[in-house]
mmCIF file of C-alpha atoms in Angstrom:
data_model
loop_
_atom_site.group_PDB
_atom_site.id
_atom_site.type_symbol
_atom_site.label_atom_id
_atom_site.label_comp_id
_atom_site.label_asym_id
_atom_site.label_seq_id
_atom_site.Cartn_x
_atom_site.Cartn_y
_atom_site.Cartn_z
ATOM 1 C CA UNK A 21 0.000 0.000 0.000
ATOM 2 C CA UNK A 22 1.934 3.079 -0.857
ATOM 3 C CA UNK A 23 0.761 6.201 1.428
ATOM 4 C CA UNK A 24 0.019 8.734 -0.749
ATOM 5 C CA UNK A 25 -2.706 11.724 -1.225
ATOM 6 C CA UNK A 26 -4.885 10.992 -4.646
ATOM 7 C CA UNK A 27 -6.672 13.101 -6.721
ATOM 8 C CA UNK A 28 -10.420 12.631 -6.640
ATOM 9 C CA UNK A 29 -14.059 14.307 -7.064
ATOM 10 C CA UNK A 30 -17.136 13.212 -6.309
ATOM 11 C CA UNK A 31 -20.335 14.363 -7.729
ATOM 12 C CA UNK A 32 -21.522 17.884 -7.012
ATOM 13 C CA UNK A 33 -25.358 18.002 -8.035
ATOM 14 C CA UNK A 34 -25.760 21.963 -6.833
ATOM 15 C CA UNK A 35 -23.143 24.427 -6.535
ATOM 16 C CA UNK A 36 -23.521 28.379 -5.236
ATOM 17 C CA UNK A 37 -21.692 31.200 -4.065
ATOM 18 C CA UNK A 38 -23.228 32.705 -0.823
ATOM 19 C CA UNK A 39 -20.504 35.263 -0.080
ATOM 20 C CA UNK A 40 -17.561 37.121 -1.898
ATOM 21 C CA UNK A 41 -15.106 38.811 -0.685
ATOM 22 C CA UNK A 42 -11.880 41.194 -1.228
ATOM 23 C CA UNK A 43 -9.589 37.982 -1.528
ATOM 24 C CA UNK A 44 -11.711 34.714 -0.621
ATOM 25 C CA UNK A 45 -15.419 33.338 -0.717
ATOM 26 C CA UNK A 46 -17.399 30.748 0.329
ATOM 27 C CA UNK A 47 -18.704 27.904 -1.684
ATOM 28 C CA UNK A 48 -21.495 26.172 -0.427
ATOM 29 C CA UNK A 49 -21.897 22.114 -2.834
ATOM 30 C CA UNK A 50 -24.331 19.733 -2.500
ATOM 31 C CA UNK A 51 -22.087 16.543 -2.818
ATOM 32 C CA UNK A 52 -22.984 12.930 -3.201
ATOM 33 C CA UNK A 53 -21.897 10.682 -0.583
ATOM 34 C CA UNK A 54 -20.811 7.064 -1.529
ATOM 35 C CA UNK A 55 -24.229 5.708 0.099
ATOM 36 C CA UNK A 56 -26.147 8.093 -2.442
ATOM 37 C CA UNK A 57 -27.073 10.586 0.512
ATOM 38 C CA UNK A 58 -26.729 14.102 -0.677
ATOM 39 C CA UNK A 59 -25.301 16.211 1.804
ATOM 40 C CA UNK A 60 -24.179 20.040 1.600
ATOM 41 C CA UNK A 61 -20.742 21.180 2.466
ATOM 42 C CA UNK A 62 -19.519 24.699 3.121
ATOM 43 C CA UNK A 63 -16.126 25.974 2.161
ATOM 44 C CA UNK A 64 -13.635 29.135 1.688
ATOM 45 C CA UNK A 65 -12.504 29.013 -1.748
ATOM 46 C CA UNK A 66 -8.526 30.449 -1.127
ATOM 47 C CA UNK A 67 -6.279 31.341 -4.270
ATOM 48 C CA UNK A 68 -3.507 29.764 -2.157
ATOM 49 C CA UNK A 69 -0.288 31.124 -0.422
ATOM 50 C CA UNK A 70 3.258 30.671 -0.317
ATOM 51 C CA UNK A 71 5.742 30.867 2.732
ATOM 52 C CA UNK A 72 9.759 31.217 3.207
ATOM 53 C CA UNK A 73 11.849 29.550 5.739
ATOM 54 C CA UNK A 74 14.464 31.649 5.475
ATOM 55 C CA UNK A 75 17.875 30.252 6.705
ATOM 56 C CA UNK A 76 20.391 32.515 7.730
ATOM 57 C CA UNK A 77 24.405 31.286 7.703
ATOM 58 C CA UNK A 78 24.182 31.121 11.393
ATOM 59 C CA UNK A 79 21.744 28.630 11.651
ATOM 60 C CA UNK A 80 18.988 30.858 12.184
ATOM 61 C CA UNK A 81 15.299 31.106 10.807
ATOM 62 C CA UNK A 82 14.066 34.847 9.794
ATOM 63 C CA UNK A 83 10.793 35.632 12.119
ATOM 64 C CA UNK A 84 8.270 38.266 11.707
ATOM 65 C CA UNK A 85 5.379 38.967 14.585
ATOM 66 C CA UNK A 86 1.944 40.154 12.741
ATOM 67 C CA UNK A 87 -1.234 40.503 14.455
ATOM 68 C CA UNK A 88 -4.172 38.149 12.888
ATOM 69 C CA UNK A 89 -7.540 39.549 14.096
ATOM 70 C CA UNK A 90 -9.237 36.276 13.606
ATOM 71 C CA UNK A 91 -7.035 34.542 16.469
ATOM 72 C CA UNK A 92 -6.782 37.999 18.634
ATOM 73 C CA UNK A 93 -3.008 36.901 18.771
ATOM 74 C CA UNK A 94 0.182 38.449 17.419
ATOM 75 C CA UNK A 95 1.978 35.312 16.204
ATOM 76 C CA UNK A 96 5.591 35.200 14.971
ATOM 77 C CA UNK A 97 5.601 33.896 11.558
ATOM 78 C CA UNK A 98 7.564 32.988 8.815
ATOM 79 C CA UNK A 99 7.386 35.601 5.386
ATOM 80 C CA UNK A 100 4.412 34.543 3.640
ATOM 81 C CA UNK A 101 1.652 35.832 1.244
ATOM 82 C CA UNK A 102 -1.162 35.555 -1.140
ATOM 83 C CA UNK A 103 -0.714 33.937 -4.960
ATOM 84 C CA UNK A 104 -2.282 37.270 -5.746
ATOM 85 C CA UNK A 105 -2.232 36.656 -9.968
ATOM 86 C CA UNK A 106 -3.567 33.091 -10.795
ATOM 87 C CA UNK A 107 -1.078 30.943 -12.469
ATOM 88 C CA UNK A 108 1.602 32.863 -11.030
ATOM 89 C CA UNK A 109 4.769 31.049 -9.945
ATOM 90 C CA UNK A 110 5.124 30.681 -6.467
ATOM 91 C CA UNK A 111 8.739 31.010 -6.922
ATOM 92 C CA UNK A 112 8.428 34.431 -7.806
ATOM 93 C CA UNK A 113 5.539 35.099 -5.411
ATOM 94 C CA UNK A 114 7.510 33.877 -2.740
ATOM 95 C CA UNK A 115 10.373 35.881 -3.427
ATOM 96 C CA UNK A 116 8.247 39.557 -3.681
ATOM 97 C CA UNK A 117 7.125 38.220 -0.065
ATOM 98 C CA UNK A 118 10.627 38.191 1.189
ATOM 99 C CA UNK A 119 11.417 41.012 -0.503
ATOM 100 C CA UNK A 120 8.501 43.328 0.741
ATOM 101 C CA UNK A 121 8.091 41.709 4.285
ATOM 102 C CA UNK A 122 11.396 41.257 5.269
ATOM 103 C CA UNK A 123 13.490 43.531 2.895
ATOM 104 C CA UNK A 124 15.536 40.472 2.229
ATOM 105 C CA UNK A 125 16.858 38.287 -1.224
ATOM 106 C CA UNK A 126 17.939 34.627 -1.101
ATOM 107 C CA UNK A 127 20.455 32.871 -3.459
ATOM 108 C CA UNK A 128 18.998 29.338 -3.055
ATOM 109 C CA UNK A 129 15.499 28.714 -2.943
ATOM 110 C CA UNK A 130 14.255 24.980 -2.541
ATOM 111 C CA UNK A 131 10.842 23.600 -2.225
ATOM 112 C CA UNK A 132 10.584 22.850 1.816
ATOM 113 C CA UNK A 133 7.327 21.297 1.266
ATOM 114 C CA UNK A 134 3.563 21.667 -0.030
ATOM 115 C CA UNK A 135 0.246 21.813 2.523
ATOM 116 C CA UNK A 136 -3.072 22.421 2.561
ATOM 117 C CA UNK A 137 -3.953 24.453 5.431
ATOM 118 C CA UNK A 138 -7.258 23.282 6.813
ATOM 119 C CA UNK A 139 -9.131 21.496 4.359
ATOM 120 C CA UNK A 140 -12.193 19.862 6.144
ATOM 121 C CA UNK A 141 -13.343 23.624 5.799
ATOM 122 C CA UNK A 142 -10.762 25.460 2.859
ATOM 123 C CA UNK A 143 -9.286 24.612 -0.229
ATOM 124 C CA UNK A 144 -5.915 27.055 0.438
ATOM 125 C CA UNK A 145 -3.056 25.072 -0.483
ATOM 126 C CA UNK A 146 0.543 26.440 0.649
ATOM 127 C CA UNK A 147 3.899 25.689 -0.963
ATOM 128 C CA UNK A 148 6.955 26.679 1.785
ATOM 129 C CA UNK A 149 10.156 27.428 -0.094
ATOM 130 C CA UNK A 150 13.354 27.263 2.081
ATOM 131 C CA UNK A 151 15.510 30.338 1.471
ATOM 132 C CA UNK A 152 19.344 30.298 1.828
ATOM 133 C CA UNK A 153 22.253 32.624 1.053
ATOM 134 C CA UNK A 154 20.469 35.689 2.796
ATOM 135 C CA UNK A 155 21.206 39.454 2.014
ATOM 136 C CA UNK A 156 19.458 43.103 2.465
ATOM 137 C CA UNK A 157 17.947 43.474 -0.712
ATOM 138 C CA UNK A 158 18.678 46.710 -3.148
ATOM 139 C CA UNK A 159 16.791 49.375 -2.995
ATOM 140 C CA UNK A 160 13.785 51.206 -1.058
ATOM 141 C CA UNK A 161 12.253 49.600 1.370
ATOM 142 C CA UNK A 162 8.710 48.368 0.262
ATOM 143 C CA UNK A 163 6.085 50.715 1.915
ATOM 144 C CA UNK A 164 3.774 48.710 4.316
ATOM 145 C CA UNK A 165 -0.133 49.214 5.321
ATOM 146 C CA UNK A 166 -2.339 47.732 7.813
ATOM 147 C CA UNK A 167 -1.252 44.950 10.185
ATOM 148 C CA UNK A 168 2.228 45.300 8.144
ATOM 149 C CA UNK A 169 2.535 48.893 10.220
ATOM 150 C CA UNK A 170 3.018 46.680 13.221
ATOM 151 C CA UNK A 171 5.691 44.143 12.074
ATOM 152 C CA UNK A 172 8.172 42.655 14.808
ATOM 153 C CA UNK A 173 11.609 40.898 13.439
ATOM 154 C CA UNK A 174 14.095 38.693 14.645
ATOM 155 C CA UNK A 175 16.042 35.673 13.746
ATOM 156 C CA UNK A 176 15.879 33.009 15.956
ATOM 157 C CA UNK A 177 18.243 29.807 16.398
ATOM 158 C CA UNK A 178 15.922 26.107 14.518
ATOM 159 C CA UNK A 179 15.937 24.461 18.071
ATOM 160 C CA UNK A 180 14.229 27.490 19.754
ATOM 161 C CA UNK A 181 11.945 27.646 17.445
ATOM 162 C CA UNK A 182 11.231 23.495 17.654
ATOM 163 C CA UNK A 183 11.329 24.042 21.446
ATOM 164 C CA UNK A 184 8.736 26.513 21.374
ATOM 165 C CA UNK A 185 6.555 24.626 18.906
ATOM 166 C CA UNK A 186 6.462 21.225 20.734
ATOM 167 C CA UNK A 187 6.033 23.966 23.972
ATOM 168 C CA UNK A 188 2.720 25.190 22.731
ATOM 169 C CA UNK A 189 3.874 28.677 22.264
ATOM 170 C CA UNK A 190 4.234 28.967 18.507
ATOM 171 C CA UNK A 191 1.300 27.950 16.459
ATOM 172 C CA UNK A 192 1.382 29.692 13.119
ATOM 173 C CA UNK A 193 0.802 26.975 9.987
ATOM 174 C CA UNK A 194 3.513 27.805 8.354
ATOM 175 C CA UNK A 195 6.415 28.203 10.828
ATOM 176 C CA UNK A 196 5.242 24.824 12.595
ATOM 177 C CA UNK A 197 5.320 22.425 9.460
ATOM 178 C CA UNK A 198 8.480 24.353 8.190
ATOM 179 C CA UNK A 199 10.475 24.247 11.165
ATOM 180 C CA UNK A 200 9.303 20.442 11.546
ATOM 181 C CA UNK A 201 9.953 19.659 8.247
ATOM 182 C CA UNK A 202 13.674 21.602 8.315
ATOM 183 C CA UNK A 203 14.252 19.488 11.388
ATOM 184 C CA UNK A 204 13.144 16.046 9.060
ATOM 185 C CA UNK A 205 15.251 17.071 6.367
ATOM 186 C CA UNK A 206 18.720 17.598 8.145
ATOM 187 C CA UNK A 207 18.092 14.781 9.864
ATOM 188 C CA UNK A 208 17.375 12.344 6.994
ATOM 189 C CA UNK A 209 19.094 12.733 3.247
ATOM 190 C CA UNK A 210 19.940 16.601 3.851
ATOM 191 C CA UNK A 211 19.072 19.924 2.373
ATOM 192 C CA UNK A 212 20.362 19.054 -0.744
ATOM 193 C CA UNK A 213 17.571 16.516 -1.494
ATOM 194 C CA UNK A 214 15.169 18.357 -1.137
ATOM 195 C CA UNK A 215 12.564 19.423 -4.237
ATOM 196 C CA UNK A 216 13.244 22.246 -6.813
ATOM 197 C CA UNK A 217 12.191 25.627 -6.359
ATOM 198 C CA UNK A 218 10.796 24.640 -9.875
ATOM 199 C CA UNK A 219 9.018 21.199 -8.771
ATOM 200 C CA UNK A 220 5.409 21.126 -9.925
ATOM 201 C CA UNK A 221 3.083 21.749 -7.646
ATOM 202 C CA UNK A 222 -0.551 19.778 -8.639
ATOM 203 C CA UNK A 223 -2.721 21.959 -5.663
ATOM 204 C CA UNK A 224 -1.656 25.414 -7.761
ATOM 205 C CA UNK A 225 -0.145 24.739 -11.579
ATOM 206 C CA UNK A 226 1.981 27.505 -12.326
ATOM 207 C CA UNK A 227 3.957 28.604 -15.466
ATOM 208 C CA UNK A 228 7.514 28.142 -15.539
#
């Protein structure tokens, strides 16, 4: 038995669109069950996201602290954004993230790996890119609105931020399965193994 997601669809018989909003909506599908039973399921419909684990020479994982009003929490979190243009690469959308969050460029950009965030309830898929060969990017800073105002940095050593994950004191997405995943990786056939920047990515096809 090889453990591995599959593509599949079952039948939708009615489909509508109850809300729409600046970046997200909600789908609402009747969907037949594999006893026949129709039964009605409710979902955000996400364009999907990309995130950076950036990896400094030292060892050390680039943080920013953002507040999310839906969690009433400031949360340190890795860079990470919205595919704004559909069929954009993530590559490049992850590296205008970096750029504009962090004020930061990366020489080698890998595929860390690709999640969907919560999908009982949203179809957002995530790719997280792991960023090495760090530098302050070239010119003006990129100007921020909003929550962005706000922003908190640092750069913190991997086995703090593991520590505090496994603690219960870090809990965005993002920065959990990337730090876990960075941990898996170094620990098994190295960073060098890991995907692509390039790889294709079924959740979000992309143009090379």
């Amino acid at each position: 038995m090889t453990i591995k997601d599959t593509p599949e669809e079952w039948e939708i018989r009615a489909t509508e669109t109850p809300f729409v909003g600046n970046k997200t909506s909600v789908r609402t599908d009747d969907v037949v069950m594999p006893d026949g039973k129709v039964v009605r399921r409710d979902y955000q419909v996400h364009p999907g996201s990309v995130g950076v684990l950036a990896l400094d020479d030292d060892g050390r994982v680039l943080l920013i602290k953002q507040y999310r009003h839906p969690v009433r929490q400031k949360l340190w979190e890795i860079p990470a954004g919205l595919l704004d243009v559909p069929g954009e690469n993530p590559l490049h959308a992850a590296q205008r993230e970096l750029y504009e969050e962090a004020h930061v460029k990366a020489e080698d950009w890998r595929v860390l790996t690709d999640v969907y965030t919560t999908a009982g309830g949203c179809d957002e898929a995530v790719r997280i890119f792991l960023a090495r060969g760090l530098s302050e990017a070239d010119g003006e800073r990129f100007e921020v609105e909003h929550e962005e105002i706000d922003l908190e940095y640092a750069r913190v050593p991997v086995d703090e931020l593991v520590r505090g994950v496994l603690a219960g004191e870090l809990h965005n997405n993002c920065l959990v399965v990337g730090v876990l995943s960075l941990i898996a990786v170094q620990n098994g056939d190295g960073l060098d193994a890991l995907r692509p920047a390039d790889a294709p990515w079924p959740a979000r096809p992309f143009e090379a």
